[in-house]
PDB file of C-alpha atoms in Angstrom:
ATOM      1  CA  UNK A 166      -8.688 -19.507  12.773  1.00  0.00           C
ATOM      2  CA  UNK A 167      -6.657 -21.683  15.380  1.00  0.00           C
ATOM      3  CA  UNK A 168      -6.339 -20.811  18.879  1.00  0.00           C
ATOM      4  CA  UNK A 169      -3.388 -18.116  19.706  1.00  0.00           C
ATOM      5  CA  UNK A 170      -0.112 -18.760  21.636  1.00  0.00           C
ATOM      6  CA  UNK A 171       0.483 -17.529  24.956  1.00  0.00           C
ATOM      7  CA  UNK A 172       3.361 -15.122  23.016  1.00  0.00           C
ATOM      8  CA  UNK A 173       0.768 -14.100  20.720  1.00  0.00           C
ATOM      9  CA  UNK A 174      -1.891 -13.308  23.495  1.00  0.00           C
ATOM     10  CA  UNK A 175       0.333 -11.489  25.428  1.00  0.00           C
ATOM     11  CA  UNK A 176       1.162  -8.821  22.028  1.00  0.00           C
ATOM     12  CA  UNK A 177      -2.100  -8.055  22.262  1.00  0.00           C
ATOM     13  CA  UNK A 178      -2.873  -7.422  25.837  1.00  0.00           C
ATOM     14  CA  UNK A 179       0.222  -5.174  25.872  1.00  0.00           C
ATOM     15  CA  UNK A 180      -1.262  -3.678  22.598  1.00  0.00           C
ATOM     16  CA  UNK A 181      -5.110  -3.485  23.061  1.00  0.00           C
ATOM     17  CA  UNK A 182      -5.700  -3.831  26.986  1.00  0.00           C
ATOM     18  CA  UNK A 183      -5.237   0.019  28.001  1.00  0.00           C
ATOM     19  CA  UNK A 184      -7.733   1.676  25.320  1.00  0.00           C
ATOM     20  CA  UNK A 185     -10.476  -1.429  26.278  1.00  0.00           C
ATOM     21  CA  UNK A 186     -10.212  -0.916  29.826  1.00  0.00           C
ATOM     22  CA  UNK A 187     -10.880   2.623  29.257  1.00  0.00           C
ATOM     23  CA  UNK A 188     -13.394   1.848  27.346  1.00  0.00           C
ATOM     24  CA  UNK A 189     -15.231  -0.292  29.658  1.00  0.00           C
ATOM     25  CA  UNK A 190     -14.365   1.994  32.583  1.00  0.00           C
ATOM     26  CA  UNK A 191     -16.534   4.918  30.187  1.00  0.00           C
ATOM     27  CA  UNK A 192     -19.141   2.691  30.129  1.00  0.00           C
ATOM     28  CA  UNK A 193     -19.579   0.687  33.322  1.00  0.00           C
ATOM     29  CA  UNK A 194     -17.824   2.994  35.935  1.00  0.00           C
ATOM     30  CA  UNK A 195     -15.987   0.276  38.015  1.00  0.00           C
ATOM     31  CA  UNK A 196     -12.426  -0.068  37.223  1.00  0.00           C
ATOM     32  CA  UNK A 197     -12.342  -4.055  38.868  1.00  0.00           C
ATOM     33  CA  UNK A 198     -15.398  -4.568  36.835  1.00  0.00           C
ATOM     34  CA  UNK A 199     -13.918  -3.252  33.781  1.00  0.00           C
ATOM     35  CA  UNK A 200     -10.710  -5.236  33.993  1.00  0.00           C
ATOM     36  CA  UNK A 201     -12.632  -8.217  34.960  1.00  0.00           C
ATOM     37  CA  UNK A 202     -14.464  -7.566  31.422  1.00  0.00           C
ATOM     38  CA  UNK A 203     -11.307  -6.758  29.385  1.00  0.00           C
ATOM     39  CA  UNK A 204      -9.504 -10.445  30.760  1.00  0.00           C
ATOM     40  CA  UNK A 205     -12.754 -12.465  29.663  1.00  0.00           C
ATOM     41  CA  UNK A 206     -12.589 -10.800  26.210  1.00  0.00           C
ATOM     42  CA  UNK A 207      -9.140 -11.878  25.834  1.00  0.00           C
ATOM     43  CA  UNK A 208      -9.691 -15.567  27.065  1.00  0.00           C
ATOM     44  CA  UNK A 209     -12.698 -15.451  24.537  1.00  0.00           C
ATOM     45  CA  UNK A 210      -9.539 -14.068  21.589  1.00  0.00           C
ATOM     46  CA  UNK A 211      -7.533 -16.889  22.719  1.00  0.00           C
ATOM     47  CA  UNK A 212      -9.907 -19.587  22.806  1.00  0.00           C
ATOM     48  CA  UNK A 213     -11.857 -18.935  19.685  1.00  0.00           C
ATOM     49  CA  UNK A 214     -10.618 -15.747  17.687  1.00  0.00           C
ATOM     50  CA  UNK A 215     -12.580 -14.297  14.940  1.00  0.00           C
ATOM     51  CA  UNK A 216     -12.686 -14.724  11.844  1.00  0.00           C
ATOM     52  CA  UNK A 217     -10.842 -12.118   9.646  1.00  0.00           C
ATOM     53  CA  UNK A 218      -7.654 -12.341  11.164  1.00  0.00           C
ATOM     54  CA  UNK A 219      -5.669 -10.528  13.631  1.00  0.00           C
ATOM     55  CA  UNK A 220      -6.941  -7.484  11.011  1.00  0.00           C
ATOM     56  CA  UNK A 221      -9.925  -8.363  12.517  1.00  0.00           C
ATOM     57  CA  UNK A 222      -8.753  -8.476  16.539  1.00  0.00           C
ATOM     58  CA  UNK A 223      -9.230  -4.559  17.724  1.00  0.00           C
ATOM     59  CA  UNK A 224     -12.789  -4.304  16.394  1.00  0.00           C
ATOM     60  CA  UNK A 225     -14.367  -7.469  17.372  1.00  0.00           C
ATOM     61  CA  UNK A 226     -12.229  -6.491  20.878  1.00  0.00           C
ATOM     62  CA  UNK A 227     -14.141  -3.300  21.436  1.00  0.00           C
ATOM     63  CA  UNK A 228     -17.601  -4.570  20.472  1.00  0.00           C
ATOM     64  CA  UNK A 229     -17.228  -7.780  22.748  1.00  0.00           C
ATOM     65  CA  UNK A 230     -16.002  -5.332  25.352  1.00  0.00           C
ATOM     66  CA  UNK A 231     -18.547  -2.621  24.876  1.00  0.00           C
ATOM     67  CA  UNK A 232     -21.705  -5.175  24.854  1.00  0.00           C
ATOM     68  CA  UNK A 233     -20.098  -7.085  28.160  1.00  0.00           C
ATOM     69  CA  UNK A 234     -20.026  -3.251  29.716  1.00  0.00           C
ATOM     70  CA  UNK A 235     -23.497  -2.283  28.807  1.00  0.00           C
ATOM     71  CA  UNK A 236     -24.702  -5.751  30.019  1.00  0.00           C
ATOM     72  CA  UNK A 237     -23.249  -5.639  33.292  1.00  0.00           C
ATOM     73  CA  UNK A 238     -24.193  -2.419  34.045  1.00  0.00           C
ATOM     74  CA  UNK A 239     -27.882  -2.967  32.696  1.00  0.00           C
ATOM     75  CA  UNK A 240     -27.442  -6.422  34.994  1.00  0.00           C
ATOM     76  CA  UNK A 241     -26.538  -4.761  38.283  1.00  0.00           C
ATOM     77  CA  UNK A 242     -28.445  -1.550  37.812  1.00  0.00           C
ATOM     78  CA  UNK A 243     -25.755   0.131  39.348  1.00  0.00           C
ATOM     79  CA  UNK A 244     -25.689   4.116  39.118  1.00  0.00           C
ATOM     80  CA  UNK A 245     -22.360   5.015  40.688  1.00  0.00           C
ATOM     81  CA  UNK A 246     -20.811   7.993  40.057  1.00  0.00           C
ATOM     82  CA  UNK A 247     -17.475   7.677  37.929  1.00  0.00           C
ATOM     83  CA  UNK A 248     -14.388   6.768  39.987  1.00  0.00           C
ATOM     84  CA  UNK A 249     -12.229  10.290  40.293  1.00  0.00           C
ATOM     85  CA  UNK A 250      -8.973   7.865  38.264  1.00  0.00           C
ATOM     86  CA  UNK A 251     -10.960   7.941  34.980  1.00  0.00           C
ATOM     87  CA  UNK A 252     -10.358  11.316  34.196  1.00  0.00           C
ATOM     88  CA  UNK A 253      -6.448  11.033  34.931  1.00  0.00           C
ATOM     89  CA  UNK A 254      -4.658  10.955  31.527  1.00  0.00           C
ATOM     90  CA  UNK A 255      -2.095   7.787  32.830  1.00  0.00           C
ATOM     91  CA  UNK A 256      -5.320   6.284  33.296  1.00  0.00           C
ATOM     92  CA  UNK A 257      -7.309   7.334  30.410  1.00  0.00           C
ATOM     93  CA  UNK A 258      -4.817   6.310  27.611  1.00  0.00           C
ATOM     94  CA  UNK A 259      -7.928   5.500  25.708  1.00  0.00           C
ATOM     95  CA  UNK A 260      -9.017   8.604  25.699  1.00  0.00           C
ATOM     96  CA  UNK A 261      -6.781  11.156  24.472  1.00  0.00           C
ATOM     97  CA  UNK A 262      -8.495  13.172  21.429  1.00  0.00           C
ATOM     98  CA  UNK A 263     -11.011  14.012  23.855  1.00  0.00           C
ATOM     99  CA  UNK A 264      -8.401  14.771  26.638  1.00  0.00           C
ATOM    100  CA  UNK A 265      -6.269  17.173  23.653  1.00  0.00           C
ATOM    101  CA  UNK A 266      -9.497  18.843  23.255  1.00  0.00           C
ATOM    102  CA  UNK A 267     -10.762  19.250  27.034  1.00  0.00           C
ATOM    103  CA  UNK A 268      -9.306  21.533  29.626  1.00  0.00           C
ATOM    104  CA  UNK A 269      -9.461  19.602  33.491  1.00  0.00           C
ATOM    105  CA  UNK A 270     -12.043  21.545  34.533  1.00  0.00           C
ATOM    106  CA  UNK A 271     -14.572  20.693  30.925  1.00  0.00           C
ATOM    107  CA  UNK A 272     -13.288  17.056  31.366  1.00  0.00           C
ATOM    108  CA  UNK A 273     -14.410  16.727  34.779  1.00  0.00           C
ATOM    109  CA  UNK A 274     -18.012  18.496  34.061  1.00  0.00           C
ATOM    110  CA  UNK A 275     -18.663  16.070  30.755  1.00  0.00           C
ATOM    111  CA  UNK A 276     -17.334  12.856  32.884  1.00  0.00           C
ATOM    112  CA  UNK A 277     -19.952  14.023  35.415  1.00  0.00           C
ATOM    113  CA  UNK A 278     -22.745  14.531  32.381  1.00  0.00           C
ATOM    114  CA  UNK A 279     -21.556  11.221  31.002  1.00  0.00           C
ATOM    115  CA  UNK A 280     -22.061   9.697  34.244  1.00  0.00           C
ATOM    116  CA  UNK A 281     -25.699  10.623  34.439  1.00  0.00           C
ATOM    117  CA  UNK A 282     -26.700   9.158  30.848  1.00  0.00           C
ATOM    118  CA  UNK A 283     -27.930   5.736  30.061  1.00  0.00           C
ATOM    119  CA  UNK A 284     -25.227   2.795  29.021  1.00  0.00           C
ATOM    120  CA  UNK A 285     -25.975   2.946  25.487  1.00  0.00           C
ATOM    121  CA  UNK A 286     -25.782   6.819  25.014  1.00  0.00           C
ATOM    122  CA  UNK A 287     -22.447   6.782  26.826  1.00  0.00           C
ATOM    123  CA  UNK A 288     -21.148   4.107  24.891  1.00  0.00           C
ATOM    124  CA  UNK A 289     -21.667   5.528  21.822  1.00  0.00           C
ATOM    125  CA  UNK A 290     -20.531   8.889  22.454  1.00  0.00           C
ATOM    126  CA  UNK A 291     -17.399   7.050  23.722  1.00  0.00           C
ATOM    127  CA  UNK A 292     -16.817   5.201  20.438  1.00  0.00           C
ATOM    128  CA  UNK A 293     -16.858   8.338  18.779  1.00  0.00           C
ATOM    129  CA  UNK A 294     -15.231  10.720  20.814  1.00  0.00           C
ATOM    130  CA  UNK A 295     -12.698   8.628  22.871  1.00  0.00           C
ATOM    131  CA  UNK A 296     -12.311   5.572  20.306  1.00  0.00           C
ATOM    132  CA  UNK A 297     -12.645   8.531  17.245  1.00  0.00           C
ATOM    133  CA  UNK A 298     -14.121   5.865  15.373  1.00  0.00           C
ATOM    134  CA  UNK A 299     -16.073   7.145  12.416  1.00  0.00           C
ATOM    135  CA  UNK A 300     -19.753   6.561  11.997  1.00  0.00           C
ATOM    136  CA  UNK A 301     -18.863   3.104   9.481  1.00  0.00           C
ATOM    137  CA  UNK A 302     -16.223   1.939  12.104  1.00  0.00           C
ATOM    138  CA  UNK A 303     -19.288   2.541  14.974  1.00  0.00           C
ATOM    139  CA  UNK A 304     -21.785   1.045  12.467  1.00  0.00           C
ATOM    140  CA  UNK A 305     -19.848  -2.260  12.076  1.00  0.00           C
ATOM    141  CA  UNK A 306     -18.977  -2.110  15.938  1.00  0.00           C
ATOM    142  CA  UNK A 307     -22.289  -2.446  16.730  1.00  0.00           C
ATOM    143  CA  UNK A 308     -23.708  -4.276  13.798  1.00  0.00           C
ATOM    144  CA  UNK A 309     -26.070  -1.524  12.873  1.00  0.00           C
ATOM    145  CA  UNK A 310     -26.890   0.584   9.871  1.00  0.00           C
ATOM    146  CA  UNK A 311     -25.264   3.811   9.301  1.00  0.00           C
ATOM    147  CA  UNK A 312     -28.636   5.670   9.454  1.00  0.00           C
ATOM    148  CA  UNK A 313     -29.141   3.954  12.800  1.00  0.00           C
ATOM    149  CA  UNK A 314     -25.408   5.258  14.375  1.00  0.00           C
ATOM    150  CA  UNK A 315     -26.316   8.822  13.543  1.00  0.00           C
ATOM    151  CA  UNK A 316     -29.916   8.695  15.090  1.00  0.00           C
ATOM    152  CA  UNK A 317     -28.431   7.039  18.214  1.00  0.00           C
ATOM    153  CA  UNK A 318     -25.355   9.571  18.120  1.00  0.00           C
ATOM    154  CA  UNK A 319     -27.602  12.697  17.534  1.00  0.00           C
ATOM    155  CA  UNK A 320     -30.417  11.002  20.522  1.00  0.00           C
ATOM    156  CA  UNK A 321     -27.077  10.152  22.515  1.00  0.00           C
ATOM    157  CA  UNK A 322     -25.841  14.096  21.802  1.00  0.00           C
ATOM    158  CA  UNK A 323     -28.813  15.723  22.915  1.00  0.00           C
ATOM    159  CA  UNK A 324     -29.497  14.106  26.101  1.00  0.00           C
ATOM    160  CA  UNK A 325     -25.986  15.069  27.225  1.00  0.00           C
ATOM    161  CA  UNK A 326     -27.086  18.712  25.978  1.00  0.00           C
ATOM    162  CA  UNK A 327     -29.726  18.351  28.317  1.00  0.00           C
ATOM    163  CA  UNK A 328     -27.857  16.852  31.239  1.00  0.00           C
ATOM    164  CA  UNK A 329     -25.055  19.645  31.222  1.00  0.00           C
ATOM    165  CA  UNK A 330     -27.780  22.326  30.684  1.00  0.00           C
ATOM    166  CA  UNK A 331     -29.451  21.321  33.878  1.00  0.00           C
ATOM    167  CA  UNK A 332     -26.189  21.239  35.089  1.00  0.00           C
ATOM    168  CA  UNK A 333     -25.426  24.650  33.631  1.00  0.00           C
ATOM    169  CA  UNK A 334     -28.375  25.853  35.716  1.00  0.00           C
ATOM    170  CA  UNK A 335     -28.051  23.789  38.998  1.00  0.00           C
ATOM    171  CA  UNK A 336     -24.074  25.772  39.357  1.00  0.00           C
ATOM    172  CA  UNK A 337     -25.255  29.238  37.709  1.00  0.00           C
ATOM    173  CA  UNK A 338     -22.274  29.600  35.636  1.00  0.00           C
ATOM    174  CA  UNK A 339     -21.214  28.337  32.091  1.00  0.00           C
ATOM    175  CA  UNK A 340     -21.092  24.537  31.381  1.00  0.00           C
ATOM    176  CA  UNK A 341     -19.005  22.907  28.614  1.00  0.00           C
ATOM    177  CA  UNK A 342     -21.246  22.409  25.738  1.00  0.00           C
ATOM    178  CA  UNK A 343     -20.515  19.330  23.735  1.00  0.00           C
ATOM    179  CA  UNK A 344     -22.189  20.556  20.549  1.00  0.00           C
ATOM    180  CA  UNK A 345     -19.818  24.033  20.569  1.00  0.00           C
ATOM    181  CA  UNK A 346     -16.971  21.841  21.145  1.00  0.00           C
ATOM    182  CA  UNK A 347     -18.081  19.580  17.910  1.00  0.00           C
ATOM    183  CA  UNK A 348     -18.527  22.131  15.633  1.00  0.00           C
ATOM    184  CA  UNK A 349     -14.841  23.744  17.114  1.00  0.00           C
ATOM    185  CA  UNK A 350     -13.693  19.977  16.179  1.00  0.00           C
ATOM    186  CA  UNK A 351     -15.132  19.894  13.087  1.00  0.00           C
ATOM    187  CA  UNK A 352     -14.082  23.090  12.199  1.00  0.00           C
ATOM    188  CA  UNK A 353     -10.456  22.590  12.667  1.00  0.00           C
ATOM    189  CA  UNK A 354     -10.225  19.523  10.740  1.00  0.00           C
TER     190      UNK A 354
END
């Protein structure tokens, strides 16, 4: 496919840029770094798009902005905690099925769980709950098998069980619990 026009380019950022930068903000926890990502993505669209089409654009977006994430944050070996401005909503466009589903105060406490798994966990708990991309949509994303997304989701589900039960304990009160708030999810749809 040729290159895109600067017109073209620009649909897109206004179109895709919010829900990546989110994205990328899940994963890597620096909102500079994150944009930094997003803008190299979209030089990367302009000068060589994929193939497939602008059909083809979001997808191969989020992957090449989900694997520069994970790889910068695997680079640096950077732990910092999430920037307070991810959980706000004007912020967060990316994320709101989770946010519909999440009081403040369970948003805050996953955010914080989040923040203490690996790269990869988070990321693909974020593809599925924030992106609510189904486990084919995740598969492709990530150019694995189907069998392989739901290991890594299920791995990826109980360590955050594990972080927010320690967490659970370390306040002495009730912690959200991402597997009761699945099964309410999938029990409403």
């Amino acid at each position: 496919m040729a290159a895109l026009t600067e017109a073209e380019l620009r649909q897109w950022i206004d179109r895709l840029a919010p829900r990546l930068i989110a994205l990328s903000v899940g994963i890597c926890r620096d909102r500079h770094r994150a944009e930094e990502i997003v803008q190299d993505a979209f030089v990367k669209l302009w000068n060589r798009p994929p193939d497939g089409g602008e059909r083809a654009f979001p997808a191969w977006m989020r992957r090449v902005v989900t694997n520069a994430s994970i790889n910068a944050l695997q680079r640096t070996r950077r732990y910092a905690p999430l920037p307070e401005h991810v959980g706000d909503a004007t912020t967060r466009q990316g994320d709101t099925a989770l946010a519909d589903a999440l009081g403040r105060e369970d948003r805050e406490r996953l955010w914080a769980a989040l923040d203490r798994l690996a790269p990869g966990k988070r990321a693909i708990l974020l593809l599925r709950a924030a992106e609510g991309l189904s486990y084919e949509a995740i598969a492709t994303h990530l150019d694995v098998p189907i069998g392989t997304v739901m290991s890594r989701l299920s791995r990826a589900r109980a360590a955050l069980e594990e972080v927010l039960s320690t967490m659970r304990e370390e306040e002495g009160g009730p912690v959200f619990s991402f597997e009761q708030h699945h099964e309410a999810r999938s029990e409403r749809a």
